[in-house]
Amino acid sequence: MYYLGLDIGSSSIKAALVEVATGKSMGVVQEPEQEMGMFAQKNGWAEQKPEDWWLHICKAITRLKKQNNISRTQIKGIGISYQMHGLVLVDKAGTPLRKSIIWCDSRAVEIGNKAFHEIGEETCATSLLNSPANFTASKLKWVKDNEPEIYKKIYKFMLPGDYVAYRFSNTINTTISGLSEGIFWDFKNDTVANFLLEHYGIDKGLVPDIVETFGLQSVVDAKGEAESGIAAGTPIFYRAGDQPNNALSLNVFNPGEVAATGGTSGVFYAVTDNLSSKESTRVNNFAHVNYKKSTPRIGKLLNINGAGIQYRWLLNNLAVSSYEDMNTLASNIKVGADGVCLIPFGNGAERMLNNKEIGTRLVNLNLNNHHNGHVCRAALEGIAFSFVYGMEILKSDGIKPKVIRAGNDNLFRSEIFANTVATLIEQEIEIYNTTGAIGAARAAGLHKGDFESFGKTITENDHVMTFMPFKDKAPYLEAYQNWKNELELVLGKENRE
C-alpha cells in the first residue's frame, strides 16, 4: 500500500510514492523531463496554464505506477505540494478563465504597496503579518482592475494546489495555510481577511470553503480516476505550499526549528509561536502546516534570490567543468579568500534588502595575485554570508534557532558553504536527502496525527550528515565583517541615490 505525493513546481511536476507502513520512498519521477515553459506577455509577467500542470501530473502518475508495477487501488492517499502565491480563476463549470498568474509575476507590486499604505502598516503587520505586496490577493485585484470581463465570470479563486485537488475530485476547497500565503487570512480575528477584500472590492463569495491541512479534504471522483489513473474514492489527505511543505519534509514543525534550502534561490523558513511581524517588509509570515489559533505555528520565510543561481553562473562562465572542480579550487584558498568579496545579489530585487536591486559585485580583486580559486571561494562565502545576514534579520524578528535542517542541495553539498553558515550562526546543520514530493506523500499519513512517527521516518530514512560549527570562529567572523562592510557601502550608495 502506498501514498502518492505531488510537487507542482513552476519548472516541473514531481511525483513520489512512499510505503504506507514504513514511509520509505519507492521512487520519484519528473514531468516534463525538460523544464515547463512560462508565458511572459510583458516584462515582469509570468503565467502558466493550469491544464498543463494536470496533464504533466497524469503522465507522471502513469510512469510512477509502471516503474513500480502497482495498480491504482494500491494508492491509499494523496498529498499535494505546490508553487506558492499563484492565482487560478475558474467559472461555475470549473474551467480556468485565464492562465494562472504565478509566484514570480510582479505585475501587482504597486497594487500591494498602495494597499499597505492605505490600510495602514500597523493593521497589515498585526492582522495579515505581511504587506499585501505582490501576493495572490493583489493579483486578484489586478484582474478586477484590468480584466473586468474575466472578473465578472469568476466562481472561485484557487491556489495552484487547490486546482490540482479539484481536478482529482471535482471539489473546490482550500486551507488556512494556503489563504495566509495569498494574504487572505486575518490572524488577529482568525478569519478570512474581510477588511482586505473590502479594500480591494473583492466579493467574499469567491473564497473557497476551508478544510484542514491534514485530514480528509476530498476524494477522487470518476472523472479524476479516468484522467489520472488513481482509483475513485482515493482520499486527498494533505495540501501545502512548497516552502511550508519543504519544512514539513525536514521535520520542521516547532518553535526554534529552521528549514534551509540552497537551490537556485536560498530560503530560511523558521517556525515560531510568536505573531510578531517586526520585519514584515523583509520577511514573509505564513500559517505553517500545523497552525491553529490555540497553538499558533507561524513560518517566517526569508528568501535570498542570489544563491545557487550565482554559483551556477560561475560554473557556466569560468573555465571549470563541474561544481566539484569549483569546490576543490575553493578549498585550496584560505577563509576570507585573501580579501576578495563577492556580493551575490544579481538575481533581481532582494526582499531582505528592502527590495533593492544591487546586482552581483566582485570586489578587491588583484589581477596579479588572485585567480579562479579565489573567485570560487569568495562566491561560496558570499552566498553563505547572505544566509548569515538573513538569519540576523530573523533573529531581530524573534527567531531563536535551536536546530537547522537542510535538504541535500548543491550548496549544502559544499563543505565550505555549509561549514561557514554553521560556524557563524553557531548552530549545527543537519542534512537530509529528501524532496518535496516525498514529504507530501508522507504527509498524507499525518491525517492520523502521529507526528512523532513521521519525524522518526525522516530521521531513519533520510539523514545524510551533520555539519558542526568550528571552534575557531575568528577567521570566519573577520571575513564576514569584511563582506558586510562591502555590502553596507553598496547599500549606503543606493540610499544616497
XYZ file of C-alpha atoms in Angstrom:
497
model
C 0.000 0.000 0.000
C 1.352 3.435 -0.945
C 0.796 7.175 -0.570
C 1.251 9.407 -3.615
C 2.978 12.781 -3.245
C 2.882 15.525 -5.861
C 5.060 18.638 -6.003
C 3.809 21.199 -8.535
C 6.735 23.487 -9.289
C 6.982 26.191 -11.921
C 9.663 24.269 -13.811
C 8.325 20.709 -13.434
C 5.949 18.348 -11.670
C 7.451 15.702 -9.390
C 5.521 12.641 -8.222
C 6.655 10.241 -5.469
C 5.440 7.014 -3.915
C 6.127 6.046 -0.307
C 5.165 2.891 1.560
C 2.264 3.484 3.947
C 3.769 1.160 6.579
C 7.365 2.483 6.635
C 7.368 5.885 4.886
C 10.181 4.531 2.692
C 10.453 6.235 -0.712
C 9.840 3.948 -3.686
C 10.887 6.475 -6.326
C 10.333 9.931 -7.783
C 9.569 10.898 -11.391
C 9.611 14.303 -13.062
C 7.388 15.621 -15.850
C 8.230 17.066 -18.238
C 11.829 15.889 -18.301
C 12.809 19.334 -19.649
C 11.539 22.477 -17.906
C 7.951 23.682 -18.314
C 7.611 26.944 -20.148
C 6.168 30.227 -18.875
C 4.170 32.818 -20.772
C 5.503 36.365 -20.389
C 3.395 38.763 -22.428
C 5.172 41.729 -20.819
C 8.349 42.238 -18.786
C 7.813 41.072 -15.203
C 4.848 38.862 -16.107
C 4.845 35.074 -15.647
C 1.895 32.803 -16.390
C 1.254 29.078 -16.843
C -1.754 27.071 -17.949
C -3.264 25.150 -15.008
C -4.390 22.492 -17.508
C -0.702 21.843 -18.312
C 0.048 21.060 -14.656
C -2.741 18.477 -14.722
C -1.510 16.963 -17.985
C 2.012 16.504 -16.548
C 0.608 15.121 -13.267
C -1.357 12.448 -15.139
C 1.743 11.498 -17.173
C 3.900 11.360 -14.015
C 1.391 9.080 -12.242
C 1.304 6.727 -15.248
C 5.116 6.483 -15.267
C 5.330 6.007 -11.499
C 2.794 3.174 -11.490
C 4.507 1.472 -14.413
C 8.012 1.756 -12.910
C 6.829 0.293 -9.603
C 4.405 -2.197 -11.155
C 1.479 -1.105 -8.977
C -2.246 -0.770 -9.620
C -4.494 2.233 -8.944
C -6.083 0.562 -5.914
C -2.733 0.248 -4.106
C -2.555 4.054 -3.680
C -4.331 4.835 -0.407
C -3.995 8.604 -0.178
C -2.652 11.721 -1.897
C -0.549 14.635 -0.596
C -0.014 17.803 -2.646
C 2.743 20.423 -2.500
C 2.594 23.368 -4.887
C 4.226 26.596 -6.048
C 3.030 29.319 -3.688
C 1.189 32.611 -4.317
C -0.239 31.637 -7.732
C -3.737 32.677 -8.823
C -6.113 30.292 -10.615
C -9.571 31.581 -11.585
C -12.412 29.252 -12.608
C -16.001 29.706 -13.747
C -19.004 27.740 -12.457
C -18.098 24.779 -14.680
C -14.621 24.706 -13.067
C -12.938 25.814 -16.298
C -9.946 28.176 -15.933
C -10.875 31.653 -17.161
C -7.290 32.661 -17.907
C -3.756 31.410 -17.414
C -2.527 31.260 -13.817
C -0.590 34.333 -12.677
C 2.248 32.542 -10.879
C 4.523 33.394 -7.946
C 7.293 35.204 -9.867
C 4.909 37.517 -11.767
C 5.444 41.061 -10.457
C 2.566 42.979 -12.083
C 0.713 43.533 -8.779
C 3.607 45.036 -6.789
C 2.286 48.598 -6.867
C -1.275 47.474 -6.014
C 0.036 45.727 -2.888
C 2.319 48.592 -1.877
C -0.546 51.081 -2.208
C -2.834 48.879 -0.075
C -0.087 48.566 2.561
C -0.022 52.356 2.982
C -3.773 52.944 2.624
C -4.882 50.189 5.023
C -2.034 51.081 7.351
C 1.266 49.380 8.036
C 0.273 48.611 11.643
C -3.002 46.892 10.609
C -1.227 44.861 7.914
C 1.575 43.861 10.295
C -0.729 42.776 13.148
C -3.582 41.210 11.147
C -2.009 39.952 7.910
C 1.543 39.613 9.336
C 2.683 40.856 5.904
C 2.357 43.628 3.413
C -0.225 42.614 0.731
C 2.726 43.130 -1.657
C 2.702 41.036 -4.817
C 0.758 38.119 -3.342
C -2.355 36.344 -4.610
C -4.879 38.854 -3.227
C -3.115 41.712 -5.053
C -3.002 39.649 -8.265
C -6.766 39.120 -7.996
C -7.231 42.881 -7.594
C -5.131 43.355 -10.761
C -7.535 41.082 -12.676
C -10.512 43.029 -11.298
C -8.995 46.328 -12.460
C -7.575 45.207 -15.807
C -9.754 42.278 -16.954
C -13.258 43.169 -15.666
C -14.976 40.805 -18.135
C -12.991 37.868 -16.740
C -13.538 39.026 -13.149
C -17.325 39.024 -13.662
C -17.237 35.331 -14.619
C -15.190 34.139 -11.608
C -16.894 31.482 -9.489
C -13.903 30.829 -7.169
C -10.223 31.745 -6.999
C -7.767 28.996 -6.132
C -4.114 28.490 -5.367
C -2.289 26.038 -7.670
C -2.617 23.104 -5.218
C -6.341 23.783 -4.789
C -6.789 23.493 -8.559
C -4.928 20.161 -8.704
C -7.059 18.758 -5.854
C -10.149 19.999 -7.725
C -9.121 18.136 -10.899
C -8.894 14.895 -8.929
C -12.134 15.367 -7.003
C -14.413 17.980 -8.617
C -14.422 19.631 -5.143
C -13.176 23.196 -4.627
C -11.631 23.987 -1.256
C -8.525 25.489 0.334
C -6.667 25.674 3.677
C -5.830 28.380 6.219
C -2.150 27.907 5.384
C -2.977 28.445 1.695
C -5.101 31.518 2.328
C -2.350 33.002 4.501
C 0.226 32.619 1.712
C -2.134 34.535 -0.598
C -2.527 37.197 2.164
C -6.217 36.399 2.557
C -6.025 35.473 6.286
C -6.630 37.726 9.298
C -4.549 36.247 12.141
C -5.895 38.694 14.695
C -9.518 37.543 14.218
C -8.733 34.060 12.869
C -10.957 34.572 9.820
C -10.669 35.391 6.147
C -9.236 38.944 5.856
C -12.531 40.650 5.072
C -11.056 44.122 5.547
C -8.553 43.468 2.716
C -11.258 42.017 0.438
C -13.394 45.096 1.098
C -10.455 47.412 0.413
C -9.867 45.648 -2.909
C -13.606 45.430 -3.677
C -13.401 41.633 -3.952
C -16.542 39.557 -3.386
C -16.208 37.302 -0.290
C -18.137 34.609 -2.171
C -15.055 33.973 -4.341
C -13.204 32.438 -1.369
C -13.322 28.599 -1.447
C -14.532 26.511 1.508
C -11.797 25.907 4.110
C -10.606 22.414 5.096
C -7.875 21.215 7.496
C -4.312 20.907 6.155
C -4.207 17.276 7.395
C -7.392 15.255 7.031
C -9.967 14.167 4.510
C -10.088 17.136 2.129
C -11.866 15.428 -0.796
C -11.860 12.133 -2.713
C -11.043 11.232 -6.309
C -14.212 11.051 -8.423
C -14.962 9.052 -11.604
C -13.623 11.772 -13.946
C -10.497 12.153 -11.780
C -9.948 8.382 -11.994
C -10.387 8.308 -15.776
C -7.857 11.100 -16.299
C -5.268 10.388 -13.583
C -5.357 6.620 -13.164
C -5.955 6.954 -9.397
C -8.947 4.921 -8.173
C -12.189 6.775 -7.459
C -12.669 7.110 -3.697
C -8.938 7.633 -3.001
C -8.685 10.396 -0.344
C -6.725 13.635 -0.687
C -5.295 13.953 2.814
C -2.876 16.915 2.645
C -2.065 20.122 0.790
C 0.520 22.877 1.378
C 2.652 25.450 -0.432
C 6.157 24.365 -1.359
C 8.059 26.201 1.404
C 5.856 25.020 4.311
C 5.971 21.575 2.676
C 9.785 21.656 2.424
C 9.860 22.419 6.161
C 7.484 19.515 6.821
C 9.707 17.256 4.649
C 12.594 18.132 7.006
C 10.506 17.527 10.171
C 10.320 21.247 10.988
C 7.132 21.913 12.981
C 8.044 23.565 16.295
C 9.360 26.939 17.508
C 13.137 27.209 17.017
C 13.238 24.655 14.194
C 14.500 26.082 10.897
C 14.407 24.610 7.389
C 17.050 25.792 4.921
C 17.094 25.448 1.141
C 20.106 26.094 -1.054
C 18.733 25.815 -4.569
C 18.561 28.476 -7.296
C 17.414 30.825 -4.567
C 18.089 30.337 -0.879
C 15.498 30.130 1.870
C 15.355 30.102 5.643
C 11.923 29.014 6.854
C 11.810 29.367 10.637
C 8.898 28.253 12.822
C 7.729 30.408 15.733
C 4.701 30.641 18.006
C 5.021 34.432 18.018
C 2.747 36.626 15.870
C 5.391 39.388 15.836
C 5.946 40.818 12.381
C 8.549 43.471 13.083
C 10.290 42.665 9.784
C 7.090 42.308 7.731
C 8.589 44.179 4.765
C 11.654 41.880 4.617
C 10.277 38.576 5.947
C 7.056 36.810 4.926
C 4.880 35.234 7.629
C 2.534 32.368 6.844
C 0.384 29.942 8.817
C 2.544 26.823 8.982
C 1.010 23.437 8.146
C 0.245 22.752 11.842
C -1.138 26.235 12.612
C -4.073 26.517 14.984
C -5.248 29.649 16.777
C -4.845 27.812 20.111
C -1.264 26.743 19.244
C -0.070 29.213 16.597
C 2.746 27.980 14.392
C 3.962 30.687 12.038
C 6.508 30.041 9.293
C 8.797 33.043 8.831
C 10.162 32.865 5.313
C 13.298 34.749 4.383
C 14.211 34.464 0.712
C 17.614 35.075 -0.905
C 17.341 35.304 -4.695
C 21.079 35.425 -5.279
C 22.086 31.971 -4.026
C 22.605 28.851 -6.164
C 21.968 30.855 -9.338
C 25.160 32.816 -8.581
C 27.228 29.649 -8.250
C 25.646 28.182 -11.409
C 26.513 31.355 -13.324
C 30.167 30.909 -12.333
C 30.068 27.234 -13.367
C 28.806 28.285 -16.810
C 31.225 31.195 -17.238
C 34.502 30.189 -15.553
C 36.918 27.709 -17.136
C 35.706 24.858 -14.892
C 33.838 21.650 -15.689
C 31.830 20.902 -12.524
C 30.768 22.103 -9.087
C 33.208 19.566 -7.694
C 36.077 21.292 -9.544
C 34.925 24.641 -8.174
C 34.732 23.301 -4.625
C 38.258 21.825 -4.975
C 39.639 25.138 -6.278
C 37.951 26.990 -3.410
C 39.222 24.557 -0.771
C 42.835 25.478 -1.664
C 42.167 29.103 -0.666
C 42.121 30.313 2.948
C 39.000 31.555 4.753
C 38.293 35.113 3.582
C 39.534 34.444 0.009
C 42.541 36.735 0.554
C 40.212 39.755 0.772
C 38.204 39.029 -2.397
C 34.471 39.598 -1.758
C 31.511 38.598 -3.878
C 28.139 40.237 -3.229
C 25.789 37.656 -4.839
C 22.588 39.644 -5.389
C 22.421 39.531 -9.188
C 19.048 37.811 -9.489
C 16.710 40.795 -9.240
C 15.411 42.769 -6.272
C 16.141 41.277 -2.847
C 13.285 41.490 -0.356
C 15.649 41.153 2.620
C 17.490 44.242 1.306
C 14.160 46.149 1.197
C 13.625 45.245 -2.480
C 16.839 46.909 -3.646
C 18.331 45.590 -6.863
C 22.079 45.917 -6.349
C 23.371 43.229 -8.720
C 26.391 40.997 -8.221
C 29.608 42.766 -7.195
C 33.091 41.234 -7.218
C 35.446 43.492 -5.251
C 39.076 43.662 -4.067
C 40.314 41.518 -6.963
C 44.081 41.832 -7.561
C 44.884 40.780 -11.130
C 48.439 39.774 -10.188
C 47.657 37.665 -7.109
C 44.139 36.264 -7.454
C 42.805 33.506 -9.716
C 39.644 31.468 -10.286
C 40.095 29.647 -6.933
C 39.739 32.971 -5.098
C 36.582 33.769 -7.081
C 35.086 30.330 -6.265
C 35.920 30.714 -2.568
C 34.558 34.286 -2.498
C 31.350 33.119 -4.209
C 30.710 30.264 -1.765
C 31.494 32.530 1.169
C 29.433 35.402 -0.253
C 26.360 33.194 -0.622
C 26.955 31.740 2.874
C 27.319 35.260 4.290
C 23.994 36.254 2.695
C 22.369 33.361 4.610
C 24.024 34.556 7.832
C 22.844 38.118 7.140
C 19.324 36.726 6.619
C 19.493 34.848 9.937
C 20.410 38.118 11.683
C 17.172 39.613 10.311
C 15.180 36.585 11.531
C 16.777 36.831 14.975
C 15.812 40.509 15.153
C 12.243 39.320 14.428
C 12.261 36.992 17.453
C 13.567 33.715 15.990
C 15.803 31.721 18.337
C 17.154 28.856 16.209
C 17.571 25.530 18.017
C 18.126 23.283 15.006
C 18.659 23.894 11.283
C 17.747 21.166 8.827
C 18.542 21.387 5.135
C 17.942 19.375 2.003
C 20.899 17.828 0.205
C 21.029 20.681 -2.353
C 24.045 21.716 -4.430
C 25.086 24.421 -1.984
C 24.766 22.227 1.107
C 26.923 19.608 -0.620
C 29.754 22.139 -0.398
C 31.628 21.821 2.886
C 32.906 25.394 2.603
C 29.385 26.768 2.287
C 27.793 24.600 4.998
C 30.686 24.975 7.468
C 30.718 28.771 7.018
C 26.989 29.049 7.754
C 27.125 26.601 10.708
C 30.144 28.339 12.277
C 28.813 31.901 12.003
C 25.272 31.034 13.128
C 26.779 28.792 15.864
C 24.294 26.081 15.043
C 24.744 22.567 13.700
C 23.126 21.918 10.317
C 21.522 18.522 9.733
C 21.424 17.429 6.078
C 18.603 15.204 4.792
C 18.205 13.540 1.419
C 14.536 14.172 0.726
C 12.298 16.060 -1.698
C 9.046 17.986 -1.560
C 7.198 15.196 -3.378
C 8.387 12.567 -0.866
C 7.440 14.894 2.013
C 3.953 15.436 0.547
C 3.482 11.674 0.134
C 4.482 11.014 3.752
C 2.271 13.891 4.945
C -0.752 12.027 3.553
C -0.275 9.753 6.589
C -0.475 12.660 9.054
C -4.282 12.643 8.965
C -3.779 10.087 11.764
C -1.986 12.788 13.801
C 1.151 10.783 14.612
C 3.845 13.464 14.223
C 6.356 11.503 16.330
C 6.404 8.521 13.930
C 6.530 10.948 11.000
C 9.702 12.567 12.394
C 11.251 9.166 13.106
C 10.646 8.109 9.492
C 12.622 11.121 8.254
C 15.497 10.598 10.704
C 15.771 6.878 9.925
C 15.428 7.129 6.139
C 16.895 10.453 5.088
C 19.667 11.736 7.411
C 22.905 12.165 5.460
C 25.261 14.023 7.789
C 25.542 16.925 10.255
C 27.840 19.936 9.890
C 29.157 21.132 13.266
C 30.270 24.738 13.928
C 34.048 25.129 14.061
C 35.509 26.145 17.419
C 37.812 28.724 15.850
C 35.282 31.253 14.648
C 37.678 34.227 14.363
C 38.711 33.950 10.671
C 35.068 33.437 9.647
C 33.939 36.468 11.679
C 36.635 38.633 10.126
C 35.723 37.528 6.591
C 32.019 38.066 7.272
C 32.639 41.546 8.672
C 34.689 42.459 5.567
C 31.849 41.218 3.334
C 29.237 43.063 5.398
C 31.267 46.279 5.173
C 31.315 45.967 1.373
C 27.563 45.287 1.287
C 26.831 48.281 3.520
C 28.921 50.538 1.245
C 26.743 49.444 -1.698
C 23.500 49.837 0.272
C 24.616 53.246 1.547
C 25.335 54.370 -2.027
C 21.865 53.126 -3.103
C 20.226 55.049 -0.265
C 22.071 58.253 -1.178
C 20.957 57.934 -4.793
